[in-house]
Short mmCIF file of C-alpha atoms and ligand atoms in Angstrom, two decimals:
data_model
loop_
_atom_site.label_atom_id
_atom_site.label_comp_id
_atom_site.label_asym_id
_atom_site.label_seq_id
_atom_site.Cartn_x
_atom_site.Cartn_y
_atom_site.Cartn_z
CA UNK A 5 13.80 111.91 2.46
CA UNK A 6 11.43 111.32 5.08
CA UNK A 7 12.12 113.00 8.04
CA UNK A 8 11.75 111.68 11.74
CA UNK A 9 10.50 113.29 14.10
CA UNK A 10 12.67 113.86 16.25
CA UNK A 11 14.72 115.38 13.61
CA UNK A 12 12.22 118.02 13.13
CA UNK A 13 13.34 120.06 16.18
CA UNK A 14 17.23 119.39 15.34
CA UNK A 15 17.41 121.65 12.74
CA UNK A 16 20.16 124.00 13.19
CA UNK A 17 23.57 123.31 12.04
CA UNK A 18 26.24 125.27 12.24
CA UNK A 19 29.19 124.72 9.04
CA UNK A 20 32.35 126.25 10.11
CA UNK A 21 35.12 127.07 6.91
CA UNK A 22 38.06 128.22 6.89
CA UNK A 23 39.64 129.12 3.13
CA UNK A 24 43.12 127.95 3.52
CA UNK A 25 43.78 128.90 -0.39
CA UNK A 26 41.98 128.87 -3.20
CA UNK A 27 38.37 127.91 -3.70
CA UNK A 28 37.71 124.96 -2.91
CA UNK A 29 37.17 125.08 0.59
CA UNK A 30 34.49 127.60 0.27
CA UNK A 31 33.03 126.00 -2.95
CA UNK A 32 32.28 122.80 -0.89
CA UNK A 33 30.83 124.77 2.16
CA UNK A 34 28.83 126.79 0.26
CA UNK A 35 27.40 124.18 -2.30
CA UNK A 36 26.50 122.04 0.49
CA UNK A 37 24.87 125.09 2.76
CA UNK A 38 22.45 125.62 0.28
CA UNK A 39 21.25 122.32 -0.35
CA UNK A 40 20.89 121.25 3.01
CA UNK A 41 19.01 124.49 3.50
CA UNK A 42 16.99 123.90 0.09
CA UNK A 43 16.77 120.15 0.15
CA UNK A 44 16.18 118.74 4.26
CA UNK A 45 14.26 122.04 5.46
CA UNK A 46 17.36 122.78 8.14
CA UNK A 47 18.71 126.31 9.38
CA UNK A 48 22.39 126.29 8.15
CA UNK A 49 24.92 129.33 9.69
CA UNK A 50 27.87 129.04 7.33
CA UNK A 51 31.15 130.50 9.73
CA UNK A 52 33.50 131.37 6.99
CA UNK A 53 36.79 133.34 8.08
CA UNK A 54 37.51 134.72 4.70
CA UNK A 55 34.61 136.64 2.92
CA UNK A 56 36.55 137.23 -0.28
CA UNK A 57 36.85 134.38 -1.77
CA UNK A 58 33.26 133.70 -1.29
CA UNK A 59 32.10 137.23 -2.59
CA UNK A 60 33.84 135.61 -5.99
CA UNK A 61 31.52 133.20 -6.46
CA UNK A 62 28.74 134.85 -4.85
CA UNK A 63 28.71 138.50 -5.92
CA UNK A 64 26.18 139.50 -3.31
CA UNK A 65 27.98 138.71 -0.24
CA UNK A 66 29.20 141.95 1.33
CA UNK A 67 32.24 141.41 3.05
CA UNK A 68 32.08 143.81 5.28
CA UNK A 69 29.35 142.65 7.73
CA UNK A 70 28.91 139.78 10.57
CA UNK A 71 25.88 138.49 9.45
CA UNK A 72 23.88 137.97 6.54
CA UNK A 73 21.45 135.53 4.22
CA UNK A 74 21.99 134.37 1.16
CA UNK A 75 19.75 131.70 -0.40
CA UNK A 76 18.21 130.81 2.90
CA UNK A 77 21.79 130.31 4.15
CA UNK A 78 23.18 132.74 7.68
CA UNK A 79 26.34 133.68 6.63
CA UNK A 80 28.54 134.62 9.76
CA UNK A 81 31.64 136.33 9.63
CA UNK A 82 34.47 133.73 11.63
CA UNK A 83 36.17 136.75 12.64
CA UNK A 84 39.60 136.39 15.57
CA UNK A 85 37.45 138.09 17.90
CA UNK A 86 34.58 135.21 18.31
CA UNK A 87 31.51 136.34 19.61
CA UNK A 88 29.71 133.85 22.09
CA UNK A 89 27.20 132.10 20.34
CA UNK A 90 24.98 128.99 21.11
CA UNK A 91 26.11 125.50 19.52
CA UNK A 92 23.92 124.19 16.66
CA UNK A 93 22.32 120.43 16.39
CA UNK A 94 24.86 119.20 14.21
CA UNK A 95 28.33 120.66 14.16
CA UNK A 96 30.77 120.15 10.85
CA UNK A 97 34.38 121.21 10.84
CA UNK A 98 34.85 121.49 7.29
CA UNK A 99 38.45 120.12 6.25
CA UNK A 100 39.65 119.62 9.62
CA UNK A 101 39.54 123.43 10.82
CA UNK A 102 39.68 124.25 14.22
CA UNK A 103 36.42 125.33 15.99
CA UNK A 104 36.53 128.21 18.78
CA UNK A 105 37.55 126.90 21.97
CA UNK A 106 34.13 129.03 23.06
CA UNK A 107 32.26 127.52 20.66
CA UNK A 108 33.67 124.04 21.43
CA UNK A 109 32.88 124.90 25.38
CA UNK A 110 29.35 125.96 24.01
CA UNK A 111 29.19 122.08 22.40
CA UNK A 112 29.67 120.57 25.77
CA UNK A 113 27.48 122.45 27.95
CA UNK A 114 24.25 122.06 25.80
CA UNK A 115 22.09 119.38 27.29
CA UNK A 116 22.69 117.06 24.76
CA UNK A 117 25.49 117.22 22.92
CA UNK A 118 25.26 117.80 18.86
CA UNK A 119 26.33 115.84 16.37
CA UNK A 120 29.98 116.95 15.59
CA UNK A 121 31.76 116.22 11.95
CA UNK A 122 34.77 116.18 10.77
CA UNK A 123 33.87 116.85 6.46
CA UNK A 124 37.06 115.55 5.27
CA UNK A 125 38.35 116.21 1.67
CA UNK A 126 37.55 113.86 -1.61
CA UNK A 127 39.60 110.87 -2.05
CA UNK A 128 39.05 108.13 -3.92
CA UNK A 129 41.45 105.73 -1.90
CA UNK A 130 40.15 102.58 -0.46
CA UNK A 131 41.04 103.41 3.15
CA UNK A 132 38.61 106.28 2.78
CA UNK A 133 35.60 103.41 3.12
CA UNK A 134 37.25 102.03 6.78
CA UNK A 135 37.31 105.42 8.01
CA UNK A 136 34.41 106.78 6.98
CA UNK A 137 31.67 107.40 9.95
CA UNK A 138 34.21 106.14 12.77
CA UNK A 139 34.45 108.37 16.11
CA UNK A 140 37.22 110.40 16.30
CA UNK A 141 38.63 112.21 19.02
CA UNK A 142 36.20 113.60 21.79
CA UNK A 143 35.89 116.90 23.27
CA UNK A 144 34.96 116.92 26.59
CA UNK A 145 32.10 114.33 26.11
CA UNK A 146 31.21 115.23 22.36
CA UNK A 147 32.79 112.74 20.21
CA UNK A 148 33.74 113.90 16.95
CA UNK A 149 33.04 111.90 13.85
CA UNK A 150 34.73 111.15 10.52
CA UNK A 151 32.85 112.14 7.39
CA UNK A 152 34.55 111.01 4.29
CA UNK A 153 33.17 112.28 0.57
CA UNK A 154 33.68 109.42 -1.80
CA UNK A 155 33.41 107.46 -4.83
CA UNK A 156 32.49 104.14 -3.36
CA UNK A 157 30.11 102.52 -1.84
CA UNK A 158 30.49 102.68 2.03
CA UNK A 159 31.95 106.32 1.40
CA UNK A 160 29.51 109.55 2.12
CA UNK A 161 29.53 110.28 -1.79
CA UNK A 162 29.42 113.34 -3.60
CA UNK A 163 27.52 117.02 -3.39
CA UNK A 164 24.67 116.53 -6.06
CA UNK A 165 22.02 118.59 -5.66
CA UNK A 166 18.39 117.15 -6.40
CA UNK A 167 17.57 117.07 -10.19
CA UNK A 168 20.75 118.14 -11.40
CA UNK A 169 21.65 115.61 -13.82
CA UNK A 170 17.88 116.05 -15.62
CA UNK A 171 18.46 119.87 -15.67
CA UNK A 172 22.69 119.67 -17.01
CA UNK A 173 20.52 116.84 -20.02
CA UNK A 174 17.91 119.42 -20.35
CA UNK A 175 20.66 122.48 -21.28
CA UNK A 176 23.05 120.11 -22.94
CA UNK A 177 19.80 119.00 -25.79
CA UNK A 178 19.09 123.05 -26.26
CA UNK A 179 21.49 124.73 -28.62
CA UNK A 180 19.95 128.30 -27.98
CA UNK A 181 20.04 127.64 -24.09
CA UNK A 182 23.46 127.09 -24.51
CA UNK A 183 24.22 130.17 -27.03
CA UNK A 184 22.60 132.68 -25.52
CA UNK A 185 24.76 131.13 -22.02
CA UNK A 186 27.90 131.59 -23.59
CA UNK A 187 27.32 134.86 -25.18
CA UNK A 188 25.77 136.33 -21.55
CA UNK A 189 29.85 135.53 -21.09
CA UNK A 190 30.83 136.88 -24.35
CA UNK A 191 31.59 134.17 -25.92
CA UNK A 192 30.87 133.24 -29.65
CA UNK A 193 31.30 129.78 -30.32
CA UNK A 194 32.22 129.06 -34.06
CA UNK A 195 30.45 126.39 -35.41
CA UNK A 196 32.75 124.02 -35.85
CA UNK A 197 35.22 124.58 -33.33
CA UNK A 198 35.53 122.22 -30.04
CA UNK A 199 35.10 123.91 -26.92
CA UNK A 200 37.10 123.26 -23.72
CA UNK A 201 36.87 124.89 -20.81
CA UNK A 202 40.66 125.20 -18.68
CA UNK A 203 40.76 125.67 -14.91
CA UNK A 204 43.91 124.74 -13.61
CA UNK A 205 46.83 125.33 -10.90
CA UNK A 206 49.81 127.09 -12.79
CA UNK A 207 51.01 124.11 -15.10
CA UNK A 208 54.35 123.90 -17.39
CA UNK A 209 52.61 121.58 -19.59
CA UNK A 210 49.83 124.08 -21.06
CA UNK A 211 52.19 125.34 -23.71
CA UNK A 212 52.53 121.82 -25.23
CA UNK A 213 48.76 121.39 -24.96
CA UNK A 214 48.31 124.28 -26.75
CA UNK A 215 50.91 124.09 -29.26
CA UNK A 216 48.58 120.87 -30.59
CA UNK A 217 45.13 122.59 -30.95
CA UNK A 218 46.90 125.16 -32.70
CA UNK A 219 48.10 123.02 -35.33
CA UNK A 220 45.43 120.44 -35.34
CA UNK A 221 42.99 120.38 -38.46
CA UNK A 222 39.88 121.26 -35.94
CA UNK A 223 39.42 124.53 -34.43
CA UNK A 224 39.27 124.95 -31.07
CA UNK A 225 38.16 127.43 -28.50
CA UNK A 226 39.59 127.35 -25.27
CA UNK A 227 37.94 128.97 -22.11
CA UNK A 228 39.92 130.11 -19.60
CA UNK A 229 38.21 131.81 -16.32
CA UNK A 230 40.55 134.59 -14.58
CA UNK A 231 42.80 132.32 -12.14
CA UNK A 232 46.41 130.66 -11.70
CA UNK A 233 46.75 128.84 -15.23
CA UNK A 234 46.61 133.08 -16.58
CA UNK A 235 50.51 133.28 -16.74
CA UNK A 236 51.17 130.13 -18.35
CA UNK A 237 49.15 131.20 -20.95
CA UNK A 238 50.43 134.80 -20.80
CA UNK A 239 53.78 132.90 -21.68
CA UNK A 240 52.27 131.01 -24.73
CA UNK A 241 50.79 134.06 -26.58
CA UNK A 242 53.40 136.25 -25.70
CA UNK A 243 51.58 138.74 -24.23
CA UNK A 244 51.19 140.62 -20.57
CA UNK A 245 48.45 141.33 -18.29
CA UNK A 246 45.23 138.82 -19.54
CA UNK A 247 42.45 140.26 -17.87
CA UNK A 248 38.34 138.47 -18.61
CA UNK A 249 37.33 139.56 -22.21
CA UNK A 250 41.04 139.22 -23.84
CA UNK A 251 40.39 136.75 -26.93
CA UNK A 252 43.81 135.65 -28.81
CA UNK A 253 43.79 133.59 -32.11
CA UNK A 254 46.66 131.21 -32.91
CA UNK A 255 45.89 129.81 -35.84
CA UNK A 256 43.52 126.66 -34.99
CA UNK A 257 43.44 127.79 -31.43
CA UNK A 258 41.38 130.91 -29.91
CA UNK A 259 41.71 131.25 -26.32
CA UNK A 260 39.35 133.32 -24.59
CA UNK A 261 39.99 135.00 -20.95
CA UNK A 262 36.78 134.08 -19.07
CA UNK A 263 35.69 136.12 -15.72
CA UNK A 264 35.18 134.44 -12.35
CA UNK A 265 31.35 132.96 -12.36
CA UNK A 266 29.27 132.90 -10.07
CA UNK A 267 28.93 128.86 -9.21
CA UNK A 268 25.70 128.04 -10.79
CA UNK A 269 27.59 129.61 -13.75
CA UNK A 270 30.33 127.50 -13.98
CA UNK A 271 28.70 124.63 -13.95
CA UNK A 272 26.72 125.61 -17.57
CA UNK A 273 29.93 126.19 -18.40
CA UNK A 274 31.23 123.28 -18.07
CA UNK A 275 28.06 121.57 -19.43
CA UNK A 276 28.36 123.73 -23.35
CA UNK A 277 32.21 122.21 -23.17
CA UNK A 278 33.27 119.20 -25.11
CA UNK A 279 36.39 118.91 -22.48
CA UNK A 280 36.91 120.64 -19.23
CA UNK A 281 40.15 120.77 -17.31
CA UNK A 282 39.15 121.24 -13.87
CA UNK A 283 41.49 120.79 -10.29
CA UNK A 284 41.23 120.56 -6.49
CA UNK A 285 37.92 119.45 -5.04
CA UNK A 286 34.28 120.94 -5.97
CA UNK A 287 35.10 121.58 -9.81
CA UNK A 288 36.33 118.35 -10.52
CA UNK A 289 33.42 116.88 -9.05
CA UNK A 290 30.97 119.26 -11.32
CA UNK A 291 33.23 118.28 -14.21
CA UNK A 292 31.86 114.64 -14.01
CA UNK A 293 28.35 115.78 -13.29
CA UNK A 294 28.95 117.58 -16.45
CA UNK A 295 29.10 113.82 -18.36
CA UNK A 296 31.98 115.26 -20.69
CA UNK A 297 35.68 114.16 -21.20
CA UNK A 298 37.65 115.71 -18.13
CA UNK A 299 41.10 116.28 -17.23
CA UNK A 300 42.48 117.07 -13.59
CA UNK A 301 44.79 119.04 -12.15
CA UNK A 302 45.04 117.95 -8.58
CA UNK A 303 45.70 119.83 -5.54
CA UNK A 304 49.57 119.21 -4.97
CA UNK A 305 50.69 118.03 -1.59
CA UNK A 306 53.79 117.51 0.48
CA UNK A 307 55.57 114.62 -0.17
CA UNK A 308 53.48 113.78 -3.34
CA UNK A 309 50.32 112.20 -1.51
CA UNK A 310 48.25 114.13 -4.10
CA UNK A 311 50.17 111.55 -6.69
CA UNK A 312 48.47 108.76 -4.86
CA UNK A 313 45.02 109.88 -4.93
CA UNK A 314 46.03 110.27 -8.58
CA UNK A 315 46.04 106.96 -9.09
CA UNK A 316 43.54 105.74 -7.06
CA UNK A 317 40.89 107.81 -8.92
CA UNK A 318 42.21 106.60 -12.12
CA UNK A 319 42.18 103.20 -11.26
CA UNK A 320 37.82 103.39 -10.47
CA UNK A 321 37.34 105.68 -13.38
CA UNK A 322 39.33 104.09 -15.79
CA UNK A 323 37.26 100.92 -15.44
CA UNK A 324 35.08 100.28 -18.42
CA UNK A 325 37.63 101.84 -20.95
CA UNK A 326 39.27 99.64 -23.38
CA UNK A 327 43.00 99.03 -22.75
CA UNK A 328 44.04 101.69 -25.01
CA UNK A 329 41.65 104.37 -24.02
CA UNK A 330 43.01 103.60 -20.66
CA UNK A 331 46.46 104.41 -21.61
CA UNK A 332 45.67 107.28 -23.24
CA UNK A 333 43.62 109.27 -20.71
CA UNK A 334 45.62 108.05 -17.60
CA UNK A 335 48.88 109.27 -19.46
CA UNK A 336 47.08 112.45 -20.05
CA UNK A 337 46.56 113.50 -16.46
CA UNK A 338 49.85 111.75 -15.23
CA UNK A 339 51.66 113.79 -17.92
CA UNK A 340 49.16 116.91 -17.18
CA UNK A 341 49.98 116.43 -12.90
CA UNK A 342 53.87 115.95 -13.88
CA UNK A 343 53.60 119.50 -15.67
CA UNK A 344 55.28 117.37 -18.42
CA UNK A 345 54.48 118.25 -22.16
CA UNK A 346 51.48 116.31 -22.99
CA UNK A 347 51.03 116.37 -27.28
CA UNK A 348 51.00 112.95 -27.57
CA UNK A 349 49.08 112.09 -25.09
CA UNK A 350 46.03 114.44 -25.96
CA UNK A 351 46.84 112.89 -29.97
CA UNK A 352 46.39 109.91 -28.05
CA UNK A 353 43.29 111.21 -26.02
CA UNK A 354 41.63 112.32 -29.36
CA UNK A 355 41.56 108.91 -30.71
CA UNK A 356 39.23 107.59 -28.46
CA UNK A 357 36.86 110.70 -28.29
CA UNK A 358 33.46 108.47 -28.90
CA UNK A 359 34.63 106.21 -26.05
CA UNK A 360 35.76 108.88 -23.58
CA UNK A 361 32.38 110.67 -24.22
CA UNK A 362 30.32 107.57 -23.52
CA UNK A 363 32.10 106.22 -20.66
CA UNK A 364 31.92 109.95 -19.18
CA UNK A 365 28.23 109.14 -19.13
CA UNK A 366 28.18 106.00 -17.89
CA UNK A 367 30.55 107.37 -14.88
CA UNK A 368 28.12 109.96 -14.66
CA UNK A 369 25.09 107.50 -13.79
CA UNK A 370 26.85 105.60 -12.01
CA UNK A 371 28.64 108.19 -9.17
CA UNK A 372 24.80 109.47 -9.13
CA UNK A 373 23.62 105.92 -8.16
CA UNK A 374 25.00 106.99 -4.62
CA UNK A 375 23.19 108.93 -2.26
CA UNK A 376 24.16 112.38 -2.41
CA UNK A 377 26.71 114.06 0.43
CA UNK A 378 24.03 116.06 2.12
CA UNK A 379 21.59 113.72 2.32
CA UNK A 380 24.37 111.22 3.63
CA UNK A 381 25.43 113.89 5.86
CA UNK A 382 21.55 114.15 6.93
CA UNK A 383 21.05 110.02 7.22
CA UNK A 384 24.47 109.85 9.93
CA UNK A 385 22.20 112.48 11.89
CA UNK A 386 19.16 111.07 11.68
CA UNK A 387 21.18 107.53 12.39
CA UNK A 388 22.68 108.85 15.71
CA UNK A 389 19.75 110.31 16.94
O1 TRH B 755 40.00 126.46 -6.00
P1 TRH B 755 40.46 125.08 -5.90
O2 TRH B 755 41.81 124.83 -6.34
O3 TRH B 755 40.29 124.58 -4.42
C1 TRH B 755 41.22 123.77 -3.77
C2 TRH B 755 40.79 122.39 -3.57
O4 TRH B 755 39.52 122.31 -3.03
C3 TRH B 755 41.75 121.67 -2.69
O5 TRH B 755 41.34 120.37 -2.46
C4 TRH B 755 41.86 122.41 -1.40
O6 TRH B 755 42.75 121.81 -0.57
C5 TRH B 755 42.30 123.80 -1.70
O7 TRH B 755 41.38 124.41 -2.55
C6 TRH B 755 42.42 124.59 -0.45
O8 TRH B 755 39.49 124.14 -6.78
P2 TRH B 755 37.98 123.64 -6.54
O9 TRH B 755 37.90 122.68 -5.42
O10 TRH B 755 37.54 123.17 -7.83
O11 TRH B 755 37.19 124.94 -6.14
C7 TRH B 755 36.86 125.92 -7.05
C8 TRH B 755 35.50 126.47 -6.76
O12 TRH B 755 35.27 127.64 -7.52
C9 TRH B 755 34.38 125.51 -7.14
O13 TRH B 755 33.35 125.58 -6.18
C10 TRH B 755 33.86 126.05 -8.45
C11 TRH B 755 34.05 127.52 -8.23
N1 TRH B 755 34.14 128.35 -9.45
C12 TRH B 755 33.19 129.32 -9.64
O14 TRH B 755 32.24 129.45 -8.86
N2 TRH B 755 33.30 130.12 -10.74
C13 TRH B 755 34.32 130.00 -11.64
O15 TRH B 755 34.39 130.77 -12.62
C14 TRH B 755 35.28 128.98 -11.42
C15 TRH B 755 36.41 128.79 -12.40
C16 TRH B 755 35.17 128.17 -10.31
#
């Protein structure tokens, strides 16, 4: 994108994350660091209170110290004891996380004030498109403002960095990229057998999920990376202590114990798969880059609200699919989200594997119609300026 000019000396912006659980929060942060850094030319300090979870999908982060770079990105320790430390340009509060009362003082007392965000999480719920971009509370005099990822039109859309699709085609038409990929991970795909790739929250259903590919007629190989879903699958095999490298066959079934990649990684994974089972935020999202059948676990909530964002992505991505294909994959990740046994519904799901692999194309194309979430998050500045 062009840039204007007054843009060119508002370049520092300051991300602040805090990892409440999981991945996700660090995955987004991290993702969208580096292509702001890589993509619109700006100086990015990443404030990230936990260093661990990050050092998982970034093996060179040391943990140990305040500040570092990786991949152009500052990488600041948010440690209790905050340091002073000027305010940036543009200021986002990933997932509503609380700034430094210093830093927030820092905000007010620059000359003019920065742009301050509020990077909320991914919902496909029409109310996301009011909100998106309004003011919303004000510190001082620096108004805060609502930045809402999306599916829609009128929503800040999705992290996609530049020339992904064309490079995910490029690996997807070359057999030998993709062998010599999954071996790097120790993995030898037979021939025949379907690959599916499982990321998921702990979930009573897997057993019944698995109990079909082991007695269907087609072989499969499932690929499970070291994370929650490990015990449930402990429980199916009958065995203790999975650790990356175990491989168990069940008769049509091998599952295969997968280490912890580093991001880049995971996303060729999840472009050799025929079907990924993904959950929360960032890998769901890379699961429709991907342009393969998909299944999601979502991030549970109090009081159920997950259960409605549930429904409200099924309701855009099911558009397109015949009435039966609709049934089937939408009773596939209710069942899935329920924790209920889900058989029938991947029997069901099967059925309608050319259509599923199409439309996951077509939804592909379409979500990348949008502009991407950093250079929407660039746009608002370049807007308010
Ligand atoms: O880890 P998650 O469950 O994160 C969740 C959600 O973001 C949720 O919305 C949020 O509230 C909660 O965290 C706190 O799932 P998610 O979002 O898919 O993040 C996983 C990240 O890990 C993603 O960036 C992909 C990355 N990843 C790797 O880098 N290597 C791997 O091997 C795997 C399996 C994942």
């Amino acid at each position: 994108m062009p840039e204007m000019p007054q843009m060119k000396k508002n370049r520092r912006w300051d991300i602040f994350c805090t990892v409440v659980d999981n991945y996700g929060d660090i995955g987004v942060t991290w993702r969208l660091a580096r292509q702001l850094v890589a993509e619109h030319g700006v100086a990015v300090r990443l404030w990230v209170d936990d260093l661990r979870a990050f050092e998982r999908m970034c093996p060179e982060i040391d943990i140990h110290i305040a500040q570092q770079w990786q991949q152009g990105v500052e990488v600041r320790h948010w440690a209790a004891d905050w340091q002073p430390a000027e305010a940036a340009d543009v200021v986002i509060a990933a997932f509503a996380c609380q700034l430094p009362s210093a830093y927030m003082d820092a905000m007010a007392e620059r000359e003019k004030p920065p742009l301050w965000m509020n990077l909320d999480y991914l919902s496909a719920e029409d109310w996301v498109i009011g909100c998106h971009g309004l003011p919303s509370v004000k510190f001082k005099h620096v108004q805060k403002f609502f930045f809402f990822p999306g599916f829609q039109k009128g929503t800040g859309g999705l992290l996609r960095e530049s020339g992904l699709l064309e490079r995910r085609q490029q690996f997807q038409q070359d057999p030998e990229a993709q062998r010599a990929f999954l071996q790097s991970l120790g993995v030898d795909r037979a021939p025949a057998a379907q690959l599916i790739s499982l990321f998921a929250y702990e979930n009573t259903g897997l057993a019944s999920w698995l109990d079909a590919l082991a007695s269907d007629s087609t072989p499969t190989h499932v690929l499970v990376p070291e994370g929650r879903i490990l015990g449930d699958v402990e429980r199916w095999l009958g065995v203790s202590d999975l650790k990356a490298g175990a491989l168990h066959v069940r008769e049509a079934v091998t599952v295969q114990v997968l280490p912890f990649v580093r991001q880049d990684q995971y996303d060729q994974l999840l472009w050799c798969c025929d079907f990924n089972a993904v959950r929360g935020e960032d890998s769901f999202v890379r699961a429709q880059w991907a342009a393969r059948p998909l299944l999601w676990h979502i991030y549970q909530q109090e009081e159920d609200v997950h259960l409605d964002k549930l429904e409200a992505f099924l309701a855009l991505y099911v558009k397109g699919l015949s009435e039966p294909a609709r049934e089937a994959i939408s009773g596939l990740w209710r069942a899935w989200n329920a924790g209920e046994k889900i058989t029938d519904h991947w029997h069901s799901t099967r059925k309608h594997w050319p259509e599923l692999e199409k439309h996951a194309q077509t939804w592909c194309l379409e979500q990348a119609l949008q502009a991407d979430l950093a250079t929407a998050l660039v746009q608002f500045y370049g807007n308010w300026i």
